[in-house]
Each structure stands twice: as C-alpha cells, then as structure tokens.
PDB file of C-alpha atoms and ligand atoms in Angstrom:
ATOM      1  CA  UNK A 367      12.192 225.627 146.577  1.00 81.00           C
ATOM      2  CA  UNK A 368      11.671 221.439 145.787  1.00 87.00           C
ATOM      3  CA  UNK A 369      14.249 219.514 144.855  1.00 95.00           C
ATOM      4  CA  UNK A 370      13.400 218.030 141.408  1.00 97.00           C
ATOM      5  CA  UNK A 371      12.664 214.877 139.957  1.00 97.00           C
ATOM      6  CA  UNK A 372      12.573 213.807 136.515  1.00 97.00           C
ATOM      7  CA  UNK A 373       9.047 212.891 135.495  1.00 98.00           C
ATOM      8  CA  UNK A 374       8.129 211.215 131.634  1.00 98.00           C
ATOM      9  CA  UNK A 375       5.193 212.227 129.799  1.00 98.00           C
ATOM     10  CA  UNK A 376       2.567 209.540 129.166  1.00 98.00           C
ATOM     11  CA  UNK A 377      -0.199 210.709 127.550  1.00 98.00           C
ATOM     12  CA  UNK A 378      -1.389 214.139 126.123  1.00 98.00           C
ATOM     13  CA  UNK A 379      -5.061 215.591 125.576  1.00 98.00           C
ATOM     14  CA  UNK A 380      -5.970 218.617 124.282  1.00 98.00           C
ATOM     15  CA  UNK A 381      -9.595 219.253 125.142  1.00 98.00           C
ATOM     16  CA  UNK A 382      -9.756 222.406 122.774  1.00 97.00           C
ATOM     17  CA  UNK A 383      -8.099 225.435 121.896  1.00 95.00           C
ATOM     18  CA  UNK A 384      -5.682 226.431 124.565  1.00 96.00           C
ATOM     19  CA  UNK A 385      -7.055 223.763 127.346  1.00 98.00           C
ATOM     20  CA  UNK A 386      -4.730 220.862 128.027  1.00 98.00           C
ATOM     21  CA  UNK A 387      -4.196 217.806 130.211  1.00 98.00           C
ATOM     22  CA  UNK A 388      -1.269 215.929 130.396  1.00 98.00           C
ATOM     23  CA  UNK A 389       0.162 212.802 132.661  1.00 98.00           C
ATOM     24  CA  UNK A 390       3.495 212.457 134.179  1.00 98.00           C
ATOM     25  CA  UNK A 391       5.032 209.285 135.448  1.00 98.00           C
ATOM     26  CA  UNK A 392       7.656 210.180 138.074  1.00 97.00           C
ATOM     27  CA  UNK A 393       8.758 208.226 141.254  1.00 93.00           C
ATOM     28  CA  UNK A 394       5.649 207.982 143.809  1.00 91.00           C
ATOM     29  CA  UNK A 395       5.179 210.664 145.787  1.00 93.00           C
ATOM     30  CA  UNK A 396       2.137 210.946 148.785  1.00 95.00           C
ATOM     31  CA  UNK A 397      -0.442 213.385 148.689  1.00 98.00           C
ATOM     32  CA  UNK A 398      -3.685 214.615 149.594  1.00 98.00           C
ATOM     33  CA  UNK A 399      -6.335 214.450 146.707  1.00 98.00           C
ATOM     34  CA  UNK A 400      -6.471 218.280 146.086  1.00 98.00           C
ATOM     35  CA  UNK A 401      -3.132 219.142 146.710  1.00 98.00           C
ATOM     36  CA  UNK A 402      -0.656 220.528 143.956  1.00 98.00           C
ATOM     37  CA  UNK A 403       3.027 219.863 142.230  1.00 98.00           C
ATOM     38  CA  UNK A 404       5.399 222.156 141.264  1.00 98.00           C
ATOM     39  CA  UNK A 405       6.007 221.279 137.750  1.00 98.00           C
ATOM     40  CA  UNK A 406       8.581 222.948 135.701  1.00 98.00           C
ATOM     41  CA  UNK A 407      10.554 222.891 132.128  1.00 98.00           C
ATOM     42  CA  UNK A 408      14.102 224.187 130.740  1.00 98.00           C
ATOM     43  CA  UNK A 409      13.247 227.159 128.817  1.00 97.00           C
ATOM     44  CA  UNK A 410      15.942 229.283 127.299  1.00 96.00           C
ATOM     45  CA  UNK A 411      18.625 227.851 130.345  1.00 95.00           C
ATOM     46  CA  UNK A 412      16.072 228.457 132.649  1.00 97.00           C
ATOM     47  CA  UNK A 413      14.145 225.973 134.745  1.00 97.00           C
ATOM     48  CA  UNK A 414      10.873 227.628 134.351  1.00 98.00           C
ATOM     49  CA  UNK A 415       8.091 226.145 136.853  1.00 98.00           C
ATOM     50  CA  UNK A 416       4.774 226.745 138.686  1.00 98.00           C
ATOM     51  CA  UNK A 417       2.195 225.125 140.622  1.00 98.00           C
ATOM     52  CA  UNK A 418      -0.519 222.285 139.309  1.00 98.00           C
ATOM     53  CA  UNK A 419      -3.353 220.787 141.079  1.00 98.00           C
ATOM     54  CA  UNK A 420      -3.005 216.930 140.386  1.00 98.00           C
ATOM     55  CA  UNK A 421      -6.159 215.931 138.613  1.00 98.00           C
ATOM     56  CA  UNK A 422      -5.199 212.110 139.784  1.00 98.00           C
ATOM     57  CA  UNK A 423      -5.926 210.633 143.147  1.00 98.00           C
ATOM     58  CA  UNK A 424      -3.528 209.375 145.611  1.00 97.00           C
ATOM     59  CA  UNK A 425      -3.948 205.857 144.743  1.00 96.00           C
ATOM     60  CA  UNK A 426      -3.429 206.863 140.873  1.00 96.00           C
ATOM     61  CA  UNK A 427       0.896 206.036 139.960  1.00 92.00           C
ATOM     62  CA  UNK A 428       0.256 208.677 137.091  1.00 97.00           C
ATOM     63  CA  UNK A 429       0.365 212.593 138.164  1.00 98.00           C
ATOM     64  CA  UNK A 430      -2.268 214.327 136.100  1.00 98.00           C
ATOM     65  CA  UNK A 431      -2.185 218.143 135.574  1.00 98.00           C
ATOM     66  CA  UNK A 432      -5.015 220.449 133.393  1.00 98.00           C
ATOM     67  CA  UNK A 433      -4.012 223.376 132.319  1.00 98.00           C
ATOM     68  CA  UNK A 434      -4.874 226.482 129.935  1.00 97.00           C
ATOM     69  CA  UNK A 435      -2.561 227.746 127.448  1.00 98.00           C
ATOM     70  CA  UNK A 436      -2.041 231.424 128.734  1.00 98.00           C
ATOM     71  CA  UNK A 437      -0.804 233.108 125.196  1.00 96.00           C
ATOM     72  CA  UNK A 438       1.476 235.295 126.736  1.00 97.00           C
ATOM     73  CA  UNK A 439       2.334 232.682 129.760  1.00 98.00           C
ATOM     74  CA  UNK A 440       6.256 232.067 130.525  1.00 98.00           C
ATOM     75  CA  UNK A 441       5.450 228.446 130.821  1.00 98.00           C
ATOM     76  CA  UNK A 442       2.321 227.065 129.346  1.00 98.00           C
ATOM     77  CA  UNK A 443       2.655 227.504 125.701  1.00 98.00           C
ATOM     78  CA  UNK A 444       5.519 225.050 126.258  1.00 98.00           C
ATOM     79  CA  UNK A 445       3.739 222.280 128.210  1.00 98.00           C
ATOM     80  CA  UNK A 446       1.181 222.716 125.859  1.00 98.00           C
ATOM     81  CA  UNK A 447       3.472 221.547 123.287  1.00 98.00           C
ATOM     82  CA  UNK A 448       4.640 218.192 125.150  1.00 98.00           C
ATOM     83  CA  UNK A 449       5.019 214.936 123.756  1.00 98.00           C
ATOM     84  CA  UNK A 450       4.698 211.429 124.928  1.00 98.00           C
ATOM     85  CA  UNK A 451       8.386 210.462 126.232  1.00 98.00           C
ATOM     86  CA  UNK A 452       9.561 214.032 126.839  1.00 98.00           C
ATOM     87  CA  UNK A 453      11.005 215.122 130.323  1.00 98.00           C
ATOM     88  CA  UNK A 454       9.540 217.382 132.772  1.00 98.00           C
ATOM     89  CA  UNK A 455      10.518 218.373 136.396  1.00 98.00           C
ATOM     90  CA  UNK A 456       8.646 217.904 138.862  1.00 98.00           C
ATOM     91  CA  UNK A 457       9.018 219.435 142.651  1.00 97.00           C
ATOM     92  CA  UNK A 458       8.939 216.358 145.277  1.00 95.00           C
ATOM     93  CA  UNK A 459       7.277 218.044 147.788  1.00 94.00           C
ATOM     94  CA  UNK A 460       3.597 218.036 147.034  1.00 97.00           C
ATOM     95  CA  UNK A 461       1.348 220.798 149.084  1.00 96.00           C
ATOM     96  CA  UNK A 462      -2.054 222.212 149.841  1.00 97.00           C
ATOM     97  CA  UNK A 463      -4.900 223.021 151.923  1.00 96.00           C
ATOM     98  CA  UNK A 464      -7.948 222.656 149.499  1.00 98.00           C
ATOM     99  CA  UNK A 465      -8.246 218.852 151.003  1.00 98.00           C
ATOM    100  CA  UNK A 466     -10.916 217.047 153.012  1.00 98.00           C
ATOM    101  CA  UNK A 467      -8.644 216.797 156.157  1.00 96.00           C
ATOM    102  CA  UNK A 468      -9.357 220.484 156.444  1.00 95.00           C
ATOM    103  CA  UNK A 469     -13.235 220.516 156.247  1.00 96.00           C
ATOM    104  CA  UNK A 470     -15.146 220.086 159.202  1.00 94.00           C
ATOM    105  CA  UNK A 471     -18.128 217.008 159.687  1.00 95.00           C
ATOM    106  CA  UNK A 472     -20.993 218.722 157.894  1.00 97.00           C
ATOM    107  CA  UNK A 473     -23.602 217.547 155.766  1.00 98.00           C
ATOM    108  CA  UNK A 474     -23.366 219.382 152.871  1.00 98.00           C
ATOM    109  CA  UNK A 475     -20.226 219.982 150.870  1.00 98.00           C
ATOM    110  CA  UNK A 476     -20.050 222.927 147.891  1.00 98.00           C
ATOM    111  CA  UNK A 477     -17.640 222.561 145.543  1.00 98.00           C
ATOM    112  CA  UNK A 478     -17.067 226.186 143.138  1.00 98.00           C
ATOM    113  CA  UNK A 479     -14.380 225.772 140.440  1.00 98.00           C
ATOM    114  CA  UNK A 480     -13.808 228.189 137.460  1.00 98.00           C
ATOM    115  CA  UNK A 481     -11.897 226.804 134.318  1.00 98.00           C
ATOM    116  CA  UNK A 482      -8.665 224.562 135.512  1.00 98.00           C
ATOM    117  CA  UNK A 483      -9.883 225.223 138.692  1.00 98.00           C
ATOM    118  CA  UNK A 484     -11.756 222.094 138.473  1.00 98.00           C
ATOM    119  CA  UNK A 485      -8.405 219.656 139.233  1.00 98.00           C
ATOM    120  CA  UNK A 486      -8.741 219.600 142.681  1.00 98.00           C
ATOM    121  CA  UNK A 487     -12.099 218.552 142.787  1.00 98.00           C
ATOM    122  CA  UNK A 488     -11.844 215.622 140.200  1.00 98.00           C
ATOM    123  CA  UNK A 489      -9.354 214.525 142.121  1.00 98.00           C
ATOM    124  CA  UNK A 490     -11.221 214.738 145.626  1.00 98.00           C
ATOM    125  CA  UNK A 491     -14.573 213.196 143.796  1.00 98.00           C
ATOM    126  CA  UNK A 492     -13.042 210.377 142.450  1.00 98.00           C
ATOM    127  CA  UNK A 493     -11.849 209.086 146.104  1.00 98.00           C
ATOM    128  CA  UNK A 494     -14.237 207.396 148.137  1.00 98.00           C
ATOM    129  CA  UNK A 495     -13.784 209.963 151.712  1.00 98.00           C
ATOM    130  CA  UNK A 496     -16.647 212.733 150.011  1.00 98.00           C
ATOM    131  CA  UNK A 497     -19.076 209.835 149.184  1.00 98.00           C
ATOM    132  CA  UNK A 498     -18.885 208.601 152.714  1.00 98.00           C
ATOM    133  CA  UNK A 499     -18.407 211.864 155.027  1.00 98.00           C
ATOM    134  CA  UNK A 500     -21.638 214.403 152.975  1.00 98.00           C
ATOM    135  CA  UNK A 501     -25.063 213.614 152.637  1.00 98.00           C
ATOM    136  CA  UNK A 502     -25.319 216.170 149.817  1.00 98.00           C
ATOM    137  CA  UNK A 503     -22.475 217.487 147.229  1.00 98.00           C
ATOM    138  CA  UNK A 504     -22.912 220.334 144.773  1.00 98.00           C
ATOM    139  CA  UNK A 505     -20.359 220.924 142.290  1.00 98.00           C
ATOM    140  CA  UNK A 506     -20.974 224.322 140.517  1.00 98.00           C
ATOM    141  CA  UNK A 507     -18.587 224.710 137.200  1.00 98.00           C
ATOM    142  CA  UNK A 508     -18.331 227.314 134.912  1.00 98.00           C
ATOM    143  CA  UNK A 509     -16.426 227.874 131.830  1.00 98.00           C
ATOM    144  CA  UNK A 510     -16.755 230.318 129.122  1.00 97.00           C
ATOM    145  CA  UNK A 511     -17.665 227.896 126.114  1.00 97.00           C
ATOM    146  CA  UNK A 512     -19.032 224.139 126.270  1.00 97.00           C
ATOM    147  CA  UNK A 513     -16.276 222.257 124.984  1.00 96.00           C
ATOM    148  CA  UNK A 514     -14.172 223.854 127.280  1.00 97.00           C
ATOM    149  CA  UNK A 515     -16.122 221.905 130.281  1.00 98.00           C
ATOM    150  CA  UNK A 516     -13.397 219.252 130.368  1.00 98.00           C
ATOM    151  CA  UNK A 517     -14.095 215.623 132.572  1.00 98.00           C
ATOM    152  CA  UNK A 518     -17.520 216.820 131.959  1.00 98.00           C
ATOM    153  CA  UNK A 519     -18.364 213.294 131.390  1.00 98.00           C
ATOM    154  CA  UNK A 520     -16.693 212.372 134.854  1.00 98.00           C
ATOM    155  CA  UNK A 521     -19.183 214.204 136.500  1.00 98.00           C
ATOM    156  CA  UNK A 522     -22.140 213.265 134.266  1.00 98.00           C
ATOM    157  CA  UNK A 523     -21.304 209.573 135.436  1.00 98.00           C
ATOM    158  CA  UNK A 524     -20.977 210.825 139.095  1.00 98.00           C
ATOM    159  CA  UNK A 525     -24.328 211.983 139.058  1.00 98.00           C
ATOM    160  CA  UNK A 526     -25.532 208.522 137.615  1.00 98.00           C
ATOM    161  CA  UNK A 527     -23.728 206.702 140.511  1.00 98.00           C
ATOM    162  CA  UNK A 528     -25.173 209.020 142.987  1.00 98.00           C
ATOM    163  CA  UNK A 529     -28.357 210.717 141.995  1.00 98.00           C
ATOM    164  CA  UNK A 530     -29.147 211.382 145.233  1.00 97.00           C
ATOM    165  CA  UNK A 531     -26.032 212.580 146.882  1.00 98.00           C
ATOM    166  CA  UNK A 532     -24.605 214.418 144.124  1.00 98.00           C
ATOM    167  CA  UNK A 533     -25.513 217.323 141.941  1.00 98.00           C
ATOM    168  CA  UNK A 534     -23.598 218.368 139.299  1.00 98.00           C
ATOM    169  CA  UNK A 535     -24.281 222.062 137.866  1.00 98.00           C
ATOM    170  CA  UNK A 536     -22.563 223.182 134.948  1.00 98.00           C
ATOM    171  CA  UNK A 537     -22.344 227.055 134.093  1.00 98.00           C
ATOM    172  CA  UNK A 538     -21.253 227.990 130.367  1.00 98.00           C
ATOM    173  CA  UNK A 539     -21.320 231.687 130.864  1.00 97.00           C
ATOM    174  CA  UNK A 540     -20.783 232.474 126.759  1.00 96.00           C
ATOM    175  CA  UNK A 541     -22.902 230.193 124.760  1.00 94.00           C
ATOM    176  CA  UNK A 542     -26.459 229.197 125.104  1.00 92.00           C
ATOM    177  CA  UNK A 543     -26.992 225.588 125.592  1.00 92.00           C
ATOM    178  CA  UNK A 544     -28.717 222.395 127.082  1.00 89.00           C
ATOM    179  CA  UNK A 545     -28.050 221.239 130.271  1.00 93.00           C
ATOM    180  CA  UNK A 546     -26.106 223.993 131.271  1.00 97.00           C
ATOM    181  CA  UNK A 547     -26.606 227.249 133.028  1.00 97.00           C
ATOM    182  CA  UNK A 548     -25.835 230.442 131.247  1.00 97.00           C
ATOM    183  CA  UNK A 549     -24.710 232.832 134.054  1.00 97.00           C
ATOM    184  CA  UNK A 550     -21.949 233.283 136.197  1.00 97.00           C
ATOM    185  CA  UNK A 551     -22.002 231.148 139.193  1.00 98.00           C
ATOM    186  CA  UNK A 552     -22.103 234.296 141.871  1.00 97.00           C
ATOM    187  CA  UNK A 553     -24.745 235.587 139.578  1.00 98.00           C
ATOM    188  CA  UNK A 554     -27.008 232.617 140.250  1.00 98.00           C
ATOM    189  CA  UNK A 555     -25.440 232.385 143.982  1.00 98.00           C
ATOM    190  CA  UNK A 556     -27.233 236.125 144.829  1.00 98.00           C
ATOM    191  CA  UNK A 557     -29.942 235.660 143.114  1.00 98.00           C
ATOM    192  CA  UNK A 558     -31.425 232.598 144.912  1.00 98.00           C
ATOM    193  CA  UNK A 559     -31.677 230.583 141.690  1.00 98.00           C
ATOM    194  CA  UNK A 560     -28.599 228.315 142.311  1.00 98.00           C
ATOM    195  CA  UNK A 561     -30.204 227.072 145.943  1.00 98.00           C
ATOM    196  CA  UNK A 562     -33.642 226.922 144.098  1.00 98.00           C
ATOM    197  CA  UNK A 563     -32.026 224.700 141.359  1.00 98.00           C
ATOM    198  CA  UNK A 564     -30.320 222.458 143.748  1.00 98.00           C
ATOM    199  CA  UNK A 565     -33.255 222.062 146.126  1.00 98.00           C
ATOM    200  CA  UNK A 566     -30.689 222.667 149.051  1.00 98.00           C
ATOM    201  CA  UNK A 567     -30.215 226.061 151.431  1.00 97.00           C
ATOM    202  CA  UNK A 568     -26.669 227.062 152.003  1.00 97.00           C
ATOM    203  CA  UNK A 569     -26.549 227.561 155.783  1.00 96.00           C
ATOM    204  CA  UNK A 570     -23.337 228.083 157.512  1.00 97.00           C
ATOM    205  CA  UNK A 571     -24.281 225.521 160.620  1.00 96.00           C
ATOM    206  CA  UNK A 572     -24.647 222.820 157.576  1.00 97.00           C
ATOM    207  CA  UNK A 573     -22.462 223.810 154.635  1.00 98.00           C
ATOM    208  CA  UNK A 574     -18.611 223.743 153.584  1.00 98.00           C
ATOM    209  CA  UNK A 575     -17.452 225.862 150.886  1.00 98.00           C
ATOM    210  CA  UNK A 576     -14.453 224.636 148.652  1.00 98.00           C
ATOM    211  CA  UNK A 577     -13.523 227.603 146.144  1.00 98.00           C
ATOM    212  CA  UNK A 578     -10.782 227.582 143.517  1.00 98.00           C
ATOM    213  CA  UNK A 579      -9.784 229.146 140.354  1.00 97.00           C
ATOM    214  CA  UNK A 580     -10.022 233.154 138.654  1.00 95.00           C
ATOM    215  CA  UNK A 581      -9.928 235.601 142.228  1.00 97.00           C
ATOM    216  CA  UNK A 582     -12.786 237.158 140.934  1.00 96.00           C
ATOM    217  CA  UNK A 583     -15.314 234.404 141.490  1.00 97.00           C
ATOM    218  CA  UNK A 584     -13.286 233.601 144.465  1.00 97.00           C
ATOM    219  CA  UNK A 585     -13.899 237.340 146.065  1.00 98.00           C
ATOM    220  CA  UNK A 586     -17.066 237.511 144.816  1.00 98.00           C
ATOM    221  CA  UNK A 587     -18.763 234.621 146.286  1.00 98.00           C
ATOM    222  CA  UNK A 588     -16.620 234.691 149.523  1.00 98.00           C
ATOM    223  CA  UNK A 589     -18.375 238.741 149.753  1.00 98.00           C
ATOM    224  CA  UNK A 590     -21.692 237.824 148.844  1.00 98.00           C
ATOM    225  CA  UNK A 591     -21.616 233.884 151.724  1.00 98.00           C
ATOM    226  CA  UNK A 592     -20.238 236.951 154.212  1.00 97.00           C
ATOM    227  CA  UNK A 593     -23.491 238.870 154.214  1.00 97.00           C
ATOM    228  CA  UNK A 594     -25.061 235.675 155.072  1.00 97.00           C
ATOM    229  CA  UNK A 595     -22.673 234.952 158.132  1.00 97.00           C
ATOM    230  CA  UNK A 596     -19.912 232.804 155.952  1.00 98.00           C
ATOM    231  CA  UNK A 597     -16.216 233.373 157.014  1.00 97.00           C
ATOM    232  CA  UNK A 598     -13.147 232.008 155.352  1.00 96.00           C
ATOM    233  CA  UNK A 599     -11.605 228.900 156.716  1.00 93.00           C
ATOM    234  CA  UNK A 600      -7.863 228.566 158.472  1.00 86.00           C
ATOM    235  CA  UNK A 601      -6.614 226.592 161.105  1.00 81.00           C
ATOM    236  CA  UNK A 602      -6.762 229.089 163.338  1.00 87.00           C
ATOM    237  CA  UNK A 603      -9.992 230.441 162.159  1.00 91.00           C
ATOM    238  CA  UNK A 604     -12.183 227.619 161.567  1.00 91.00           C
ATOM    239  CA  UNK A 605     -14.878 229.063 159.040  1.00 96.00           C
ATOM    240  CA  UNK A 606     -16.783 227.328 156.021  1.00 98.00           C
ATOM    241  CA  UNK A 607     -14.784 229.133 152.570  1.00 98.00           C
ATOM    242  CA  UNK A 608     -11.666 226.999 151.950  1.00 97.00           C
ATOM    243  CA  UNK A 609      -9.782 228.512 149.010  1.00 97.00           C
ATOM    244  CA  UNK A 610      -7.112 228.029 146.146  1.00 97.00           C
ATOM    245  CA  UNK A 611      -6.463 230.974 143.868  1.00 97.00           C
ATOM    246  CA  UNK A 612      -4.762 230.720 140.574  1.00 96.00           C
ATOM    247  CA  UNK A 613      -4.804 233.948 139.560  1.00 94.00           C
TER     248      UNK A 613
HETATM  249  C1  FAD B1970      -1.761 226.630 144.109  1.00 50.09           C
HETATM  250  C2  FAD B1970      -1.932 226.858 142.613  1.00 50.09           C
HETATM  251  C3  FAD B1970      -2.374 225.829 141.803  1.00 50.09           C
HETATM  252  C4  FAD B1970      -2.550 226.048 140.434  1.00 50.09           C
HETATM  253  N1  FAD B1970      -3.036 225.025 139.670  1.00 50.09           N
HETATM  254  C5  FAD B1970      -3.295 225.263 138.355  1.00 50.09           C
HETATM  255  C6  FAD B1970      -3.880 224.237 137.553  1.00 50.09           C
HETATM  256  O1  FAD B1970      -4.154 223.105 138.006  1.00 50.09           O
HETATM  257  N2  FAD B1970      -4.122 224.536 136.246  1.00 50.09           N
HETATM  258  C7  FAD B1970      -3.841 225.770 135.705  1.00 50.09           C
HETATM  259  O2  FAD B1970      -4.107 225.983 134.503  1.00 50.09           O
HETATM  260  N3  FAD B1970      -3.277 226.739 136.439  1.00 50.09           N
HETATM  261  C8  FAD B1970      -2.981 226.506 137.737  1.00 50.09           C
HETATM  262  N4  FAD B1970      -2.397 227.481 138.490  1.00 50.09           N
HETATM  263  C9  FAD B1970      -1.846 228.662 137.773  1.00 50.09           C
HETATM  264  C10 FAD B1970      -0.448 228.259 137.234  1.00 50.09           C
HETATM  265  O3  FAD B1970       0.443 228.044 138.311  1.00 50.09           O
HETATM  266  C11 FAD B1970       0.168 229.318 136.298  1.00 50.09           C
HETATM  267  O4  FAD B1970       0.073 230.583 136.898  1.00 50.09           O
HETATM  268  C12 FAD B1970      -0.522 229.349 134.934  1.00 50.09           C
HETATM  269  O5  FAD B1970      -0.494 228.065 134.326  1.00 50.09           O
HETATM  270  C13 FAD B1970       0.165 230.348 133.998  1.00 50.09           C
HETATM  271  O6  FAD B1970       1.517 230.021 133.877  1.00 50.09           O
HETATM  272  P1  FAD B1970       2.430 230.710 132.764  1.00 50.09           P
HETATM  273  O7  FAD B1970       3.855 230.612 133.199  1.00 50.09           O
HETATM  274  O8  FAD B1970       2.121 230.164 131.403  1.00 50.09           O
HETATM  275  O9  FAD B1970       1.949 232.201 132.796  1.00 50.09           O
HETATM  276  P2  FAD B1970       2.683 233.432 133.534  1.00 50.09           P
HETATM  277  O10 FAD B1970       3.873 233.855 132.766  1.00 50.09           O
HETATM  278  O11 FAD B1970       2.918 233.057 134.957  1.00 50.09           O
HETATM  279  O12 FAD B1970       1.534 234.507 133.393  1.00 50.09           O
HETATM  280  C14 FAD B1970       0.596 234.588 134.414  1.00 50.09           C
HETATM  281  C15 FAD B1970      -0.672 235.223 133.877  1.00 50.09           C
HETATM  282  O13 FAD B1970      -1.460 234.186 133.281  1.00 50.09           O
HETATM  283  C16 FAD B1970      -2.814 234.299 133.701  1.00 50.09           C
HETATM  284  N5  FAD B1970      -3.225 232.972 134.234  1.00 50.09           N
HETATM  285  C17 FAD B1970      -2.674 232.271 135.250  1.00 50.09           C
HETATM  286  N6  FAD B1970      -3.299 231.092 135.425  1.00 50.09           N
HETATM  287  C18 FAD B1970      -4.244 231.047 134.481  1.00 50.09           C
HETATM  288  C19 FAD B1970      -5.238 230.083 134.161  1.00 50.09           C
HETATM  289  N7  FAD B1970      -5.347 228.901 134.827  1.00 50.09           N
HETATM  290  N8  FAD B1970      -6.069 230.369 133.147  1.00 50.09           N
HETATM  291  C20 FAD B1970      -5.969 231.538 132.466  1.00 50.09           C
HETATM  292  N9  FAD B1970      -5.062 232.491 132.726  1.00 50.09           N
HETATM  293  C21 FAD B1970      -4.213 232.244 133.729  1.00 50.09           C
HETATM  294  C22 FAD B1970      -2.876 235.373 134.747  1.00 50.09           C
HETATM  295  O14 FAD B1970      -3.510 236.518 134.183  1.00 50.09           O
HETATM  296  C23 FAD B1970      -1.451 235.728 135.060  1.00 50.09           C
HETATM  297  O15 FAD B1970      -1.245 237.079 135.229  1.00 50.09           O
HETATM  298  C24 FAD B1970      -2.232 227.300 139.862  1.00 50.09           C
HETATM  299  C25 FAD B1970      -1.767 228.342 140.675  1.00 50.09           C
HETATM  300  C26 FAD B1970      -1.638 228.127 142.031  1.00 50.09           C
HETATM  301  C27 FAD B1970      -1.146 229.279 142.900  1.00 50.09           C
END
C-alpha cells in the first residue's frame, strides 16, 4: 500500500459519454513514461483507490489520468464528477513495466491499446526515446465509437511529424467511418490485412509488442503472435509481448 499525497485538480475533459481525462497537480514524483499512480477518493469513509496510467510524460509537473466511467464502478462515477480545485489522493510510489527500459534494441515497435488503454502510449510517444531507438512504430487503436478515439489528434499530428517512422491505425469497431478501420484489431492481425495496411511484416527477430487494455484483445493477440513464434516478455523470459491488463 502507498503512502498518500494530496494532489489538486487542474483541469477536467470529458471526451464523451462516460470517457474522461483529468490532471492532478501533486508534489513531483519520478517515473517512467508508461508507468501508473494509484489514485484514490473518500467515498462513504472509505479511501477508495485504483491504478491509472499517467497520460503525461516525465518531464510534464501535471499527472494526467484517462479514464471510462464504469456505471456500476466503486470509483469512477466519482472521479468522473471532479472539479477544478477538488482533492484527490494520490499513491507516491509510481510503478510499471509497460516502459521502454524493458524493450529490447529492435527496429520495429507495435503499440496495441484498447479504449483507456491508450495512456501509456501517449505518454511513451510524446518523449523523444521511441523516435530515436525504432525505425518503424505502429500504433493500432480501437474503440467502439469515433468520438470515443480520444488524443486522436495527438496522433494525427505524430504522423505529420513523422510520416515515415510512424503509422497511426485507428480501429472503430461499431460505426462505419473515414479513416478508420472497422474491425477488431486481432481480426485484422489474423487475417493479414493489418501487416498489408502497414506495409511492414511482424517478425519476432525484428518486432516488439506493447499490449494494454480489455484481456480479451490482450489474450487474443498474444494466442494468435504465439502460432507465429511470439512469447510474452519478463525479465527472466526475454520475449517480444510486453503487457498491462486493466481488466
Ligand atoms: C495497472 C493498471 C492500470 C490501469 N490504468 C487505467 C487507466 O489508465 N484508465 C482506466 O480507465 N482504467 C485503468 N485501469 C483500470 C482501473 O484501475 C479500474 O479498474 C477502473 O477504472 C474501474 O474502477 P471502478 O472502481 O470504477 O470499478 P470497479 O468497482 O473496480 O469495477 C471493476 C469493473 O469495471 C470494469 N472495468 C475496469 N476497467 C475498465 C475500463 N478501463 N473500461 C471499462 N470497464 C472497465 C471491469 O469489468 C471490472 O470488472 C488500470 C488497471 C490496472 C491494473
């Protein structure tokens, strides 16, 4: 269990229904882009918390979490409601594996994300470590509806700084629309048509695998990459699947 430190809400956005981000000022703390905070409220008497990937880099002073509104959630529906100048707690101990210090000197870097799953990897992209370490990065991210592809135009700007080292693919997997891909991301994996799209081959002497969000795209890919000689990453283990599940 953290210690806790009082943190100050600075700014709110609600992206749509149910899909939040909020920032947190709070005494510095180090971290690894791609790590997560403990964040927690006083609900009913009860210091309610749970983990956050920070959205923010390390050189950021603000601490930036996304996060859906789970209906039913202990938590959420009440950081959803949030204000600028409210409290929060936040853990001082800031953790994670999901980081660059844990992928090996490849070329090409694969970043998966479902939903919120996407905080590590704004964080990551918007350092300057990726951009200098991979000669290719694909960032595959799928959400159910297009307005809930939040920093979408992040990325889109990304892409325009790097055209050739970055690729950007956005799934929407329940509405039809431009510039997005209307299928699940293992869907497209299997079938050959994400590599095709990309114009890269995921090989496991030249790739690195960064996965996080629901488990199910997280088991799903991480099955399908084993057929084709993919293992998951640990320290002891070295492999090419790093992985964060949320749930
Ligand atoms: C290392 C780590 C980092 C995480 N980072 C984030 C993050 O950056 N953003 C984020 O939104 N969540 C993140 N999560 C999930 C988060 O910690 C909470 O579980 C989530 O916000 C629900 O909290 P709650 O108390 O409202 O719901 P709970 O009362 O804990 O109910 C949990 C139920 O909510 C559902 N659920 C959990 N997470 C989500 C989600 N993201 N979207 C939809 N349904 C969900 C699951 O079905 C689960 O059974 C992370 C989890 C881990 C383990």
């Amino acid at each position: 269990m953290p210690n806790w430190i009082q943190g100050k809400i600075t700014e709110t956005k609600q992206w749509c229904t149910d899909l939040h981000s909020i920032k947190i000022t709070t005494e510095a703390m180090p971290f690894k882009a791609g790590q997560f905070a403990m964040v927690g409220l006083d609900i009913d008497d009860e210091l309610i918390h749970r983990p956050y990937s920070l959205v923010n880099t390390p050189q950021e002073s603000a601490l930036e979490i996304h996060f859906n509104r789970v209906a039913e959630g202990s938590l959420t529906p009440s950081l959803a409601q949030l204000q600028v100048g409210d409290s929060i707690h936040v853990g001082d101990r800031i953790n994670g594996l999901l980081t660059l210090d844990q992928v090996p000197d490849v070329p090409h870097l694969w970043l998966m994300a479902t939903g919120t799953g996407i905080g590590p990897f704004i964080s990551i992209l918007n350092t300057a470590e990726p951009w200098q370490r991979f000669e290719k990065i694909v960032l595959c991210y799928s959400v159910k509806t297009v307005e809930g592809l939040a920093y979408r135009a992040e990325f889109e700007a990304l892409q325009k700084q790097y055209p050739e080292q970055f690729c950007f693919v956005p799934f929407v997997t329940r509405e039809q629309s431009t510039d997005t891909i209307q299928s699940r991301i293992t869907h497209y994996l299997e079938s050959g048509e994400l590599e095709a799209h990309v114009g890269l081959t995921l090989s496991a002497e030249s790739s690195h695998l960064m996965l996080c969000g629901n488990a199910k795209m997280l088991n799903d890919v991480s099955e399908y990459l084993a057929t084709r000689g993919f293992q998951r990453h640990s320290r002891r283990e070295p492999g090419q699947i790093a992985i964060e599940k949320y749930y």
